PDB file of C-alpha atoms and ligand atoms in Angstrom:
ATOM      1  CA  MET A  35     139.706 190.363  99.704  1.00 63.00           C
ATOM      2  CA  THR A  36     142.447 190.943 102.005  1.00 61.00           C
ATOM      3  CA  THR A  37     144.990 193.954 101.464  1.00 59.00           C
ATOM      4  CA  LEU A  38     148.740 193.438 102.268  1.00 56.00           C
ATOM      5  CA  GLN A  39     151.400 196.694 102.125  1.00 57.00           C
ATOM      6  CA  GLY A  40     148.695 197.915  99.834  1.00 56.00           C
ATOM      7  CA  ILE A  41     148.127 195.008  97.529  1.00 61.00           C
ATOM      8  CA  SER A  42     144.775 193.680  97.569  1.00 78.00           C
ATOM      9  CA  MET A  43     145.282 189.741  97.897  1.00 91.00           C
ATOM     10  CA  LYS A  44     142.564 187.120  96.463  1.00 96.00           C
ATOM     11  CA  LYS A  45     141.754 184.896  98.871  1.00 97.00           C
ATOM     12  CA  VAL A  46     140.913 181.338  97.584  1.00 98.00           C
ATOM     13  CA  ILE A  47     140.369 177.959  99.078  1.00 98.00           C
ATOM     14  CA  VAL A  48     140.139 174.376  97.978  1.00 98.00           C
ATOM     15  CA  VAL A  49     137.264 172.244  99.498  1.00 98.00           C
ATOM     16  CA  TYR A  50     138.295 168.365  98.955  1.00 98.00           C
ATOM     17  CA  GLU A  51     137.043 165.039  99.974  1.00 98.00           C
ATOM     18  CA  SER A  52     139.538 162.305 100.432  1.00 98.00           C
ATOM     19  CA  VAL A  53     139.334 158.680 101.497  1.00 98.00           C
ATOM     20  CA  TYR A  54     143.383 157.681 100.542  1.00 98.00           C
ATOM     21  CA  GLY A  55     144.975 160.429 100.839  1.00 98.00           C
ATOM     22  CA  ASN A  56     145.384 161.501  97.293  1.00 98.00           C
ATOM     23  CA  THR A  57     142.838 163.548  96.715  1.00 98.00           C
ATOM     24  CA  LYS A  58     144.104 165.511  99.215  1.00 98.00           C
ATOM     25  CA  LYS A  59     147.810 165.602  97.706  1.00 98.00           C
ATOM     26  CA  ILE A  60     145.884 166.840  94.636  1.00 99.00           C
ATOM     27  CA  ALA A  61     144.360 169.590  96.450  1.00 99.00           C
ATOM     28  CA  GLU A  62     147.563 171.104  97.974  1.00 98.00           C
ATOM     29  CA  ALA A  63     149.468 170.838  95.082  1.00 98.00           C
ATOM     30  CA  ILE A  64     146.642 173.198  93.057  1.00 98.00           C
ATOM     31  CA  ALA A  65     147.261 174.667  96.102  1.00 98.00           C
ATOM     32  CA  SER A  66     150.748 175.320  96.100  1.00 98.00           C
ATOM     33  CA  GLY A  67     150.473 176.282  92.047  1.00 98.00           C
ATOM     34  CA  ILE A  68     148.043 179.167  93.471  1.00 97.00           C
ATOM     35  CA  ASN A  69     150.285 180.748  96.111  1.00 97.00           C
ATOM     36  CA  GLU A  70     152.985 180.882  93.725  1.00 95.00           C
ATOM     37  CA  TYR A  71     150.391 184.280  92.182  1.00 93.00           C
ATOM     38  CA  GLU A  72     151.490 186.730  94.799  1.00 90.00           C
ATOM     39  CA  GLY A  73     148.368 188.238  94.903  1.00 92.00           C
ATOM     40  CA  ALA A  74     146.894 185.297  96.231  1.00 95.00           C
ATOM     41  CA  GLU A  75     146.362 183.440  99.160  1.00 96.00           C
ATOM     42  CA  CYS A  76     145.272 179.595  98.807  1.00 98.00           C
ATOM     43  CA  VAL A  77     144.028 177.673 101.769  1.00 98.00           C
ATOM     44  CA  VAL A  78     142.906 173.837 102.088  1.00 98.00           C
ATOM     45  CA  ARG A  79     140.407 172.513 103.429  1.00 98.00           C
ATOM     46  CA  LYS A  80     138.717 169.458 104.051  1.00 98.00           C
ATOM     47  CA  THR A  81     134.281 169.141 103.924  1.00 98.00           C
ATOM     48  CA  GLY A  82     134.761 168.376 107.593  1.00 97.00           C
ATOM     49  CA  GLU A  83     137.462 171.137 108.408  1.00 98.00           C
ATOM     50  CA  ILE A  84     134.728 174.642 107.460  1.00 97.00           C
ATOM     51  CA  HIS A  85     131.231 175.734 107.570  1.00 97.00           C
ATOM     52  CA  THR A  86     129.998 176.006 104.932  1.00 97.00           C
ATOM     53  CA  ASP A  87     128.536 179.970 105.792  1.00 96.00           C
ATOM     54  CA  ASP A  88     132.421 180.938 105.792  1.00 97.00           C
ATOM     55  CA  LEU A  89     132.648 180.473 102.245  1.00 98.00           C
ATOM     56  CA  CYS A  90     131.254 184.255 101.621  1.00 96.00           C
ATOM     57  CA  ASN A  91     134.964 185.025 102.823  1.00 97.00           C
ATOM     58  CA  TYR A  92     136.621 183.588  99.812  1.00 97.00           C
ATOM     59  CA  ASP A  93     136.983 185.061  96.053  1.00 97.00           C
ATOM     60  CA  ALA A  94     137.767 181.793  94.554  1.00 98.00           C
ATOM     61  CA  ILE A  95     136.270 178.367  95.520  1.00 98.00           C
ATOM     62  CA  LEU A  96     137.838 175.036  94.385  1.00 98.00           C
ATOM     63  CA  PHE A  97     135.967 171.436  94.866  1.00 98.00           C
ATOM     64  CA  GLY A  98     137.820 167.962  94.324  1.00 98.00           C
ATOM     65  CA  CYS A  99     136.719 164.544  95.201  1.00 98.00           C
ATOM     66  CA  PRO A 100     137.082 161.123  94.434  1.00 98.00           C
ATOM     67  CA  ASN A 101     134.995 158.870  91.852  1.00 98.00           C
ATOM     68  CA  HIS A 102     132.924 156.998  93.932  1.00 98.00           C
ATOM     69  CA  ASP A 103     130.496 154.209  91.928  1.00 97.00           C
ATOM     70  CA  GLN A 104     130.827 156.880  88.925  1.00 97.00           C
ATOM     71  CA  GLU A 105     129.463 159.823  91.450  1.00 98.00           C
ATOM     72  CA  PRO A 106     131.187 162.542  93.188  1.00 98.00           C
ATOM     73  CA  ALA A 107     132.346 161.736  96.928  1.00 98.00           C
ATOM     74  CA  ARG A 108     128.895 161.606  99.366  1.00 98.00           C
ATOM     75  CA  ASN A 109     130.364 163.967 101.681  1.00 98.00           C
ATOM     76  CA  LEU A 110     131.064 166.726  98.963  1.00 98.00           C
ATOM     77  CA  LEU A 111     127.542 166.493  97.776  1.00 98.00           C
ATOM     78  CA  LYS A 112     126.641 166.499 100.791  1.00 98.00           C
ATOM     79  CA  PHE A 113     128.698 169.874 101.537  1.00 98.00           C
ATOM     80  CA  LEU A 114     127.314 171.423  98.632  1.00 98.00           C
ATOM     81  CA  ASP A 115     123.651 170.766  99.424  1.00 97.00           C
ATOM     82  CA  ARG A 116     124.320 172.773 102.628  1.00 97.00           C
ATOM     83  CA  ALA A 117     126.424 175.536 101.296  1.00 97.00           C
ATOM     84  CA  SER A 118     123.349 176.120  98.320  1.00 95.00           C
ATOM     85  CA  ILE A 119     122.123 178.697 100.982  1.00 96.00           C
ATOM     86  CA  VAL A 120     125.165 180.274 101.295  1.00 95.00           C
ATOM     87  CA  HIS A 121     125.445 183.584  98.818  1.00 94.00           C
ATOM     88  CA  LEU A 122     128.606 183.445  96.448  1.00 95.00           C
ATOM     89  CA  GLU A 123     127.672 185.493  93.485  1.00 95.00           C
ATOM     90  CA  GLY A 124     130.550 187.093  91.819  1.00 95.00           C
ATOM     91  CA  LYS A 125     132.955 184.447  92.610  1.00 97.00           C
ATOM     92  CA  ILE A 126     134.654 182.444  90.448  1.00 97.00           C
ATOM     93  CA  GLY A 127     135.449 178.451  91.146  1.00 98.00           C
ATOM     94  CA  ALA A 128     136.749 174.994  89.746  1.00 98.00           C
ATOM     95  CA  VAL A 129     136.109 171.399  89.808  1.00 98.00           C
ATOM     96  CA  PHE A 130     138.678 167.912  90.039  1.00 98.00           C
ATOM     97  CA  ASP A 131     138.255 164.579  90.507  1.00 98.00           C
ATOM     98  CA  THR A 132     140.573 161.695  90.990  1.00 98.00           C
ATOM     99  CA  TYR A 133     139.780 158.388  89.514  1.00 98.00           C
ATOM    100  CA  THR A 134     141.042 154.848  88.700  1.00 96.00           C
ATOM    101  CA  GLY A 135     141.068 152.852  85.192  1.00 86.00           C
ATOM    102  CA  GLY A 136     138.670 154.175  82.350  1.00 91.00           C
ATOM    103  CA  ASN A 137     136.721 157.027  84.253  1.00 96.00           C
ATOM    104  CA  LYS A 138     138.643 160.117  83.814  1.00 98.00           C
ATOM    105  CA  ASP A 139     136.476 163.095  84.155  1.00 98.00           C
ATOM    106  CA  VAL A 140     133.154 161.165  84.643  1.00 98.00           C
ATOM    107  CA  ALA A 141     133.135 163.078  88.476  1.00 98.00           C
ATOM    108  CA  ALA A 142     134.670 165.830  87.612  1.00 98.00           C
ATOM    109  CA  LYS A 143     132.041 166.121  85.122  1.00 98.00           C
ATOM    110  CA  LYS A 144     128.845 165.566  87.450  1.00 98.00           C
ATOM    111  CA  LEU A 145     130.190 167.709  90.289  1.00 98.00           C
ATOM    112  CA  GLU A 146     130.437 170.579  87.727  1.00 98.00           C
ATOM    113  CA  THR A 147     126.766 170.279  87.123  1.00 98.00           C
ATOM    114  CA  LYS A 148     126.000 170.020  90.795  1.00 98.00           C
ATOM    115  CA  VAL A 149     127.820 173.173  91.652  1.00 98.00           C
ATOM    116  CA  ARG A 150     126.140 174.953  88.819  1.00 97.00           C
ATOM    117  CA  GLU A 151     122.878 174.091  90.344  1.00 96.00           C
ATOM    118  CA  LYS A 152     123.552 174.192  93.907  1.00 96.00           C
ATOM    119  CA  MET A 153     125.498 177.672  93.550  1.00 94.00           C
ATOM    120  CA  SER A 154     124.858 179.509  90.524  1.00 92.00           C
ATOM    121  CA  GLY A 155     126.783 182.295  91.850  1.00 94.00           C
ATOM    122  CA  ILE A 156     129.732 180.984  91.198  1.00 97.00           C
ATOM    123  CA  GLU A 157     131.239 180.720  87.676  1.00 97.00           C
ATOM    124  CA  LEU A 158     133.459 177.482  87.256  1.00 98.00           C
ATOM    125  CA  ILE A 159     136.320 178.370  85.015  1.00 96.00           C
ATOM    126  CA  GLY A 160     137.836 175.297  85.152  1.00 96.00           C
ATOM    127  CA  ARG A 161     137.929 171.528  85.454  1.00 98.00           C
ATOM    128  CA  LEU A 162     140.494 168.369  85.262  1.00 98.00           C
ATOM    129  CA  SER A 163     140.554 164.777  86.408  1.00 98.00           C
ATOM    130  CA  PHE A 164     143.807 162.883  88.018  1.00 98.00           C
ATOM    131  CA  LYS A 165     144.331 159.356  87.858  1.00 98.00           C
ATOM    132  CA  VAL A 166     144.715 157.184  90.569  1.00 98.00           C
ATOM    133  CA  THR A 167     146.820 153.716  89.925  1.00 98.00           C
ATOM    134  CA  GLY A 168     144.375 151.801  92.061  1.00 96.00           C
ATOM    135  CA  ARG A 169     141.559 152.163  94.663  1.00 97.00           C
ATOM    136  CA  LYS A 170     144.012 153.229  97.950  1.00 98.00           C
ATOM    137  CA  GLY A 171     146.457 155.421  94.720  1.00 97.00           C
ATOM    138  CA  PRO A 172     149.468 155.954  94.752  1.00 98.00           C
ATOM    139  CA  LEU A 173     148.623 158.988  92.225  1.00 98.00           C
ATOM    140  CA  PHE A 174     150.523 158.180  88.683  1.00 98.00           C
ATOM    141  CA  ASP A 175     153.863 160.028  88.442  1.00 96.00           C
ATOM    142  CA  ASP A 176     152.977 163.035  86.940  1.00 97.00           C
ATOM    143  CA  GLU A 177     149.545 164.373  88.063  1.00 98.00           C
ATOM    144  CA  GLU A 178     150.818 166.304  91.249  1.00 98.00           C
ATOM    145  CA  ARG A 179     152.803 168.260  88.368  1.00 98.00           C
ATOM    146  CA  LYS A 180     149.486 168.922  86.663  1.00 98.00           C
ATOM    147  CA  ALA A 181     148.112 169.867  89.327  1.00 98.00           C
ATOM    148  CA  LEU A 182     150.888 172.507  90.335  1.00 98.00           C
ATOM    149  CA  GLU A 183     150.481 173.931  86.656  1.00 98.00           C
ATOM    150  CA  PHE A 184     146.773 174.094  86.836  1.00 98.00           C
ATOM    151  CA  GLY A 185     146.813 176.371  90.307  1.00 98.00           C
ATOM    152  CA  ILE A 186     149.687 178.329  88.522  1.00 96.00           C
ATOM    153  CA  GLN A 187     147.184 178.814  85.349  1.00 96.00           C
ATOM    154  CA  PHE A 188     144.025 179.430  87.800  1.00 97.00           C
ATOM    155  CA  GLY A 189     146.247 182.189  89.499  1.00 95.00           C
ATOM    156  CA  GLN A 190     147.074 183.663  86.296  1.00 92.00           C
ATOM    157  CA  LYS A 191     143.106 184.133  85.883  1.00 92.00           C
ATOM    158  CA  LEU A 192     142.291 185.780  89.688  1.00 89.00           C
ATOM    159  CA  SER A 193     144.631 188.620  88.102  1.00 78.00           C
ATOM    160  CA  SER A 194     142.641 189.341  85.339  1.00 68.00           C
TER     161      SER A 194
HETATM  162  C1  FMN B  30     133.654 152.813  97.406  1.00 63.55           C
HETATM  163  C2  FMN B  30     134.472 153.068  96.272  1.00 63.55           C
HETATM  164  C3  FMN B  30     133.831 153.533  94.421  1.00 63.55           C
HETATM  165  C4  FMN B  30     134.687 153.564  93.405  1.00 63.55           C
HETATM  166  N1  FMN B  30     134.496 154.018  92.405  1.00 63.55           N
HETATM  167  C5  FMN B  30     135.325 153.845  91.397  1.00 63.55           C
HETATM  168  C6  FMN B  30     134.348 153.998  89.971  1.00 63.55           C
HETATM  169  O1  FMN B  30     133.678 153.874  89.454  1.00 63.55           O
HETATM  170  N2  FMN B  30     135.422 154.880  89.345  1.00 63.55           N
HETATM  171  C7  FMN B  30     137.002 155.336  89.344  1.00 63.55           C
HETATM  172  O2  FMN B  30     137.728 155.778  88.580  1.00 63.55           O
HETATM  173  N3  FMN B  30     137.437 154.744  90.751  1.00 63.55           N
HETATM  174  C8  FMN B  30     136.459 154.617  91.661  1.00 63.55           C
HETATM  175  N4  FMN B  30     136.879 154.546  92.779  1.00 63.55           N
HETATM  176  C9  FMN B  30     138.505 154.619  93.599  1.00 63.55           C
HETATM  177  C10 FMN B  30     138.514 155.660  93.497  1.00 63.55           C
HETATM  178  O3  FMN B  30     138.294 157.035  92.913  1.00 63.55           O
HETATM  179  C11 FMN B  30     139.878 156.185  94.461  1.00 63.55           C
HETATM  180  O4  FMN B  30     139.956 155.089  95.990  1.00 63.55           O
HETATM  181  C12 FMN B  30     140.396 157.463  94.404  1.00 63.55           C
HETATM  182  O5  FMN B  30     140.449 158.305  93.816  1.00 63.55           O
HETATM  183  C13 FMN B  30     141.480 157.657  95.673  1.00 63.55           C
HETATM  184  O6  FMN B  30     141.149 158.834  96.075  1.00 63.55           O
HETATM  185  P1  FMN B  30     141.583 159.494  97.864  1.00 63.55           P
HETATM  186  O7  FMN B  30     142.725 158.994  98.255  1.00 63.55           O
HETATM  187  O8  FMN B  30     141.248 161.019  97.669  1.00 63.55           O
HETATM  188  O9  FMN B  30     140.158 158.322  98.047  1.00 63.55           O
HETATM  189  C14 FMN B  30     136.588 154.209  93.793  1.00 63.55           C
HETATM  190  C15 FMN B  30     136.853 153.718  95.061  1.00 63.55           C
HETATM  191  C16 FMN B  30     136.051 153.802  95.938  1.00 63.55           C
HETATM  192  C17 FMN B  30     136.425 153.701  98.352  1.00 63.55           C
END
């Protein structure tokens, strides 16, 4: 937590994986929603852009990735494996996936289980799934708005 003009700011990070950029767009829309809450500052990082040790600098951590063959994308799973030695007690978090066809929530549920197993200090308070029109996208029309609203709701929970 940092303080700005006497207000305590909650630091939030969205860690994502993305091949074609759709999950990145969702991560950025969620971060925009969280940043609407003036008590939060949220950044977005791809798995290769942050060292797992740095996760302890954040009050809340969200994870998102595409569904690849009914599983969360491998790079994010590897990131979670590496992060399992970091002490993250008392933090809150959420997970999300992107998918095509009939696989709503399939990778997100597995991601949720994995985070609970590997990072038991994080209390997960949200899970959401976002649909792309095909393997390369684009996202369906309403998905970025849904992501923004998810971020706003997450931001509100940070204050309570
Ligand atoms: C190797 C591979 C396997 C995939 N398998 C599935 C799948 O089993 N179920 C599904 O819903 N989508 C599957 N997809 C579609 C991805 O979910 C889609 O490419 C992704 O949501 C796009 O996100 P991105 O732009 O962030 O990479 C697969 C995509 C790839 C590249």
